[in-house]
């Protein structure tokens, strides 16, 4: 807005990716597999009442289902709801982080995160998926699990064998479809046949337990280069816009 060059997606890309309902609609129309979902404003939940809402959501999704804020990240306000009795509490917790709740079909499978970077060199021109990071936890991959070392086991590259190309291709399509640039991360559940797109992150974390740096380190190792060279590649690609 003030003309200062920066690395990352433009405002429109950020808006599309950060709104789960909007992103899900766009990606679904592009042919990607997304969980069935519905957004419920806090005012509607209050006006309709708990019991009618329980009936509607239970009939549409069954249990378990997933409740998460329509916007936001880091696993805040996210709950896997196992039964109707747990739904009111999950909705209240969700509304603490925003005015809209994103209710989603629960997908069982292998949870992976795929980082994508834009590359513009003599070998590649466009989004390039880095090695997928597989996330193994004994519960929900929530805020505590993300930012407290030892709560989660990671496999980098993910144990996908021949399916890695399918998952990486899906993340590249997400990046292109939403008009993202420079770098992104797509969270996916792979059920053995289909990569289901869960969330898209245009500002992935860079802490010691974050997923993006793990993917960069794995990619650098595969190419026999350094981590610094990968981050420099992102900067050089972004600098070409100046």
Short mmCIF file of C-alpha atoms in Angstrom, two decimals:
data_model
loop_
_atom_site.label_atom_id
_atom_site.label_comp_id
_atom_site.label_asym_id
_atom_site.label_seq_id
_atom_site.Cartn_x
_atom_site.Cartn_y
_atom_site.Cartn_z
CA UNK A 1 0.00 0.00 0.00
CA UNK A 2 2.92 2.36 0.62
CA UNK A 3 5.10 1.07 -2.18
CA UNK A 4 7.67 -0.72 -0.03
CA UNK A 5 8.88 -3.97 -1.64
CA UNK A 6 8.46 -7.07 0.49
CA UNK A 7 8.62 -10.85 0.29
CA UNK A 8 5.30 -12.66 0.31
CA UNK A 9 1.84 -12.67 -1.19
CA UNK A 10 0.02 -9.50 -2.18
CA UNK A 11 -3.04 -8.29 -0.23
CA UNK A 12 -5.52 -10.14 -2.45
CA UNK A 13 -3.66 -13.44 -2.13
CA UNK A 14 -3.47 -13.00 1.63
CA UNK A 15 -7.19 -12.27 1.84
CA UNK A 16 -8.20 -15.29 -0.24
CA UNK A 17 -5.94 -17.69 1.65
CA UNK A 18 -6.78 -16.42 5.14
CA UNK A 19 -10.55 -16.81 4.78
CA UNK A 20 -11.18 -20.55 5.03
CA UNK A 21 -14.62 -20.42 3.42
CA UNK A 22 -13.42 -18.36 0.46
CA UNK A 23 -10.30 -20.47 -0.06
CA UNK A 24 -12.27 -23.70 0.19
CA UNK A 25 -14.78 -22.50 -2.41
CA UNK A 26 -12.11 -21.36 -4.88
CA UNK A 27 -10.00 -24.50 -4.50
CA UNK A 28 -13.01 -26.79 -4.80
CA UNK A 29 -14.07 -25.10 -8.05
CA UNK A 30 -10.51 -25.56 -9.32
CA UNK A 31 -10.88 -29.32 -8.95
CA UNK A 32 -9.02 -29.82 -5.70
CA UNK A 33 -10.53 -31.98 -2.98
CA UNK A 34 -11.71 -29.98 0.03
CA UNK A 35 -13.76 -31.14 3.02
CA UNK A 36 -17.46 -30.31 3.04
CA UNK A 37 -17.87 -27.22 5.22
CA UNK A 38 -20.14 -24.41 6.31
CA UNK A 39 -19.48 -21.09 8.04
CA UNK A 40 -21.67 -20.03 10.96
CA UNK A 41 -21.63 -16.44 12.26
CA UNK A 42 -21.72 -16.06 16.02
CA UNK A 43 -24.92 -14.00 15.77
CA UNK A 44 -26.67 -16.79 13.84
CA UNK A 45 -25.56 -19.39 16.37
CA UNK A 46 -26.95 -17.24 19.16
CA UNK A 47 -30.24 -16.51 17.38
CA UNK A 48 -30.97 -20.06 16.20
CA UNK A 49 -30.03 -21.64 19.50
CA UNK A 50 -27.84 -24.56 20.49
CA UNK A 51 -30.20 -27.49 20.01
CA UNK A 52 -31.41 -26.66 16.47
CA UNK A 53 -27.81 -26.00 15.45
CA UNK A 54 -26.72 -29.33 16.92
CA UNK A 55 -29.37 -31.10 14.88
CA UNK A 56 -28.43 -29.31 11.66
CA UNK A 57 -24.70 -29.88 11.96
CA UNK A 58 -25.04 -33.45 13.16
CA UNK A 59 -27.31 -34.28 10.23
CA UNK A 60 -25.00 -32.69 7.67
CA UNK A 61 -21.58 -33.82 8.90
CA UNK A 62 -22.08 -36.55 11.45
CA UNK A 63 -19.40 -37.02 14.09
CA UNK A 64 -16.55 -36.44 14.45
CA UNK A 65 -16.47 -33.03 12.83
CA UNK A 66 -14.03 -30.13 13.04
CA UNK A 67 -14.70 -26.65 14.41
CA UNK A 68 -12.21 -23.89 13.68
CA UNK A 69 -12.23 -20.09 13.33
CA UNK A 70 -12.92 -18.95 9.77
CA UNK A 71 -9.79 -16.84 9.95
CA UNK A 72 -6.61 -17.26 11.92
CA UNK A 73 -3.96 -19.89 12.37
CA UNK A 74 -1.59 -21.67 14.75
CA UNK A 75 -4.33 -24.13 15.68
CA UNK A 76 -6.02 -21.61 17.96
CA UNK A 77 -9.71 -22.30 18.58
CA UNK A 78 -9.65 -25.62 16.70
CA UNK A 79 -11.50 -28.64 18.10
CA UNK A 80 -12.20 -32.12 16.81
CA UNK A 81 -15.75 -32.71 18.06
CA UNK A 82 -16.45 -36.37 18.77
CA UNK A 83 -20.10 -36.04 19.83
CA UNK A 84 -23.02 -33.62 19.94
CA UNK A 85 -22.39 -33.05 23.64
CA UNK A 86 -18.98 -31.53 22.86
CA UNK A 87 -20.19 -29.15 20.17
CA UNK A 88 -21.47 -26.20 22.30
CA UNK A 89 -18.15 -25.88 24.14
CA UNK A 90 -16.22 -26.13 20.88
CA UNK A 91 -18.31 -23.35 19.33
CA UNK A 92 -17.80 -21.07 22.33
CA UNK A 93 -14.04 -21.68 22.24
CA UNK A 94 -13.98 -20.99 18.51
CA UNK A 95 -15.87 -17.70 18.80
CA UNK A 96 -13.20 -16.47 21.22
CA UNK A 97 -10.96 -16.11 18.14
CA UNK A 98 -13.39 -14.62 15.64
CA UNK A 99 -16.99 -13.93 14.74
CA UNK A 100 -17.36 -16.84 12.31
CA UNK A 101 -16.94 -20.57 12.90
CA UNK A 102 -15.86 -22.84 10.06
CA UNK A 103 -17.48 -26.26 10.53
CA UNK A 104 -15.78 -28.95 8.53
CA UNK A 105 -16.12 -32.60 7.62
CA UNK A 106 -13.54 -34.68 9.49
CA UNK A 107 -11.06 -36.43 7.20
CA UNK A 108 -8.99 -39.31 8.53
CA UNK A 109 -5.54 -39.90 7.11
CA UNK A 110 -1.91 -38.89 7.16
CA UNK A 111 -1.37 -35.23 8.01
CA UNK A 112 1.29 -33.46 5.98
CA UNK A 113 2.39 -29.89 5.38
CA UNK A 114 3.80 -28.92 1.99
CA UNK A 115 5.86 -25.76 1.59
CA UNK A 116 5.94 -24.13 -1.83
CA UNK A 117 8.38 -21.52 -3.10
CA UNK A 118 8.37 -19.54 -6.32
CA UNK A 119 11.40 -20.22 -8.48
CA UNK A 120 12.46 -18.25 -11.55
CA UNK A 121 15.71 -19.61 -12.93
CA UNK A 122 16.95 -21.47 -15.99
CA UNK A 123 15.62 -24.81 -14.73
CA UNK A 124 12.28 -23.88 -13.18
CA UNK A 125 9.78 -21.07 -13.60
CA UNK A 126 6.84 -21.23 -11.22
CA UNK A 127 5.87 -22.75 -7.89
CA UNK A 128 8.01 -25.60 -6.61
CA UNK A 129 6.88 -27.90 -3.80
CA UNK A 130 9.50 -28.77 -1.18
CA UNK A 131 9.60 -32.15 0.57
CA UNK A 132 6.41 -32.74 2.55
CA UNK A 133 6.59 -32.74 6.35
CA UNK A 134 4.54 -35.49 8.00
CA UNK A 135 3.01 -34.64 11.37
CA UNK A 136 2.41 -37.41 13.89
CA UNK A 137 0.74 -36.56 17.19
CA UNK A 138 -1.35 -38.45 19.72
CA UNK A 139 -4.02 -35.77 19.59
CA UNK A 140 -4.89 -32.53 17.83
CA UNK A 141 -2.11 -30.57 16.16
CA UNK A 142 -3.10 -27.48 18.15
CA UNK A 143 -1.23 -24.42 19.43
CA UNK A 144 0.49 -26.27 22.27
CA UNK A 145 1.60 -29.09 19.99
CA UNK A 146 2.95 -26.64 17.41
CA UNK A 147 5.05 -24.52 19.74
CA UNK A 148 6.20 -26.91 22.46
CA UNK A 149 9.07 -29.15 21.43
CA UNK A 150 8.53 -32.86 21.99
CA UNK A 151 4.75 -32.88 21.54
CA UNK A 152 4.91 -33.94 17.90
CA UNK A 153 6.98 -36.35 15.83
CA UNK A 154 7.95 -35.17 12.35
CA UNK A 155 9.03 -37.18 9.33
CA UNK A 156 10.85 -35.20 6.67
CA UNK A 157 10.37 -36.14 3.89
CA UNK A 158 6.94 -37.56 4.71
CA UNK A 159 6.49 -41.32 4.40
CA UNK A 160 4.54 -41.07 1.16
CA UNK A 161 6.74 -42.97 -1.32
CA UNK A 162 5.18 -42.63 -4.78
CA UNK A 163 2.40 -40.38 -3.46
CA UNK A 164 4.76 -37.49 -2.68
CA UNK A 165 4.39 -36.12 -6.21
CA UNK A 166 0.58 -36.11 -5.87
CA UNK A 167 0.70 -34.18 -2.60
CA UNK A 168 3.33 -31.75 -3.87
CA UNK A 169 1.38 -31.11 -7.05
CA UNK A 170 -1.75 -30.32 -5.05
CA UNK A 171 0.15 -27.73 -2.98
CA UNK A 172 1.58 -26.14 -6.13
CA UNK A 173 -1.94 -25.91 -7.58
CA UNK A 174 -3.19 -24.26 -4.37
CA UNK A 175 -0.36 -21.71 -4.57
CA UNK A 176 -1.15 -20.86 -8.21
CA UNK A 177 -4.94 -20.92 -7.90
CA UNK A 178 -5.03 -18.44 -5.02
CA UNK A 179 -2.49 -16.19 -6.72
CA UNK A 180 0.09 -16.56 -3.96
CA UNK A 181 3.69 -15.57 -4.44
CA UNK A 182 7.20 -16.21 -3.09
CA UNK A 183 6.27 -18.83 -0.50
CA UNK A 184 3.32 -20.57 1.14
CA UNK A 185 2.44 -23.70 3.07
CA UNK A 186 -0.54 -25.95 2.46
CA UNK A 187 -1.80 -28.34 5.13
CA UNK A 188 -3.13 -31.59 3.70
CA UNK A 189 -4.71 -34.82 4.88
CA UNK A 190 -3.76 -37.69 2.60
CA UNK A 191 -6.19 -40.60 2.90
CA UNK A 192 -4.12 -42.95 0.76
CA UNK A 193 -5.75 -41.89 -2.48
CA UNK A 194 -6.63 -38.21 -2.33
CA UNK A 195 -4.89 -35.12 -0.93
CA UNK A 196 -7.55 -33.17 0.97
CA UNK A 197 -6.74 -29.47 1.33
CA UNK A 198 -7.28 -28.29 4.91
CA UNK A 199 -5.61 -24.89 5.30
CA UNK A 200 -3.36 -22.49 3.43
CA UNK A 201 -0.76 -20.33 5.17
CA UNK A 202 0.83 -17.31 3.50
CA UNK A 203 3.02 -16.49 6.51
CA UNK A 204 4.25 -19.87 7.79
CA UNK A 205 6.03 -20.00 11.12
CA UNK A 206 9.82 -19.84 11.37
CA UNK A 207 10.37 -21.15 14.92
CA UNK A 208 12.46 -24.20 15.82
CA UNK A 209 9.32 -26.38 15.76
CA UNK A 210 7.82 -24.82 12.62
CA UNK A 211 7.18 -26.80 9.46
CA UNK A 212 8.48 -24.48 6.75
CA UNK A 213 12.11 -24.45 7.98
CA UNK A 214 12.05 -28.25 8.20
CA UNK A 215 10.94 -28.46 4.57
CA UNK A 216 13.65 -26.02 3.47
CA UNK A 217 16.32 -28.00 5.34
CA UNK A 218 15.17 -31.24 3.69
CA UNK A 219 15.16 -29.64 0.23
CA UNK A 220 18.65 -28.23 0.76
CA UNK A 221 19.92 -31.64 1.81
CA UNK A 222 18.38 -33.29 -1.25
CA UNK A 223 20.02 -30.76 -3.56
CA UNK A 224 23.34 -30.82 -1.74
CA UNK A 225 23.21 -27.12 -1.02
CA UNK A 226 22.68 -24.92 2.03
CA UNK A 227 19.58 -23.68 3.82
CA UNK A 228 20.77 -20.12 3.31
CA UNK A 229 20.84 -20.64 -0.45
CA UNK A 230 17.16 -21.61 -0.42
CA UNK A 231 16.12 -18.50 1.48
CA UNK A 232 18.31 -16.44 -0.86
CA UNK A 233 16.47 -18.01 -3.79
CA UNK A 234 13.16 -16.77 -2.36
CA UNK A 235 14.60 -13.27 -1.94
CA UNK A 236 16.06 -13.21 -5.44
CA UNK A 237 12.76 -14.26 -6.99
CA UNK A 238 10.90 -11.55 -5.06
CA UNK A 239 13.53 -8.95 -5.98
CA UNK A 240 12.78 -9.42 -9.67
CA UNK A 241 9.50 -7.55 -9.08
CA UNK A 242 11.38 -4.36 -8.23
#
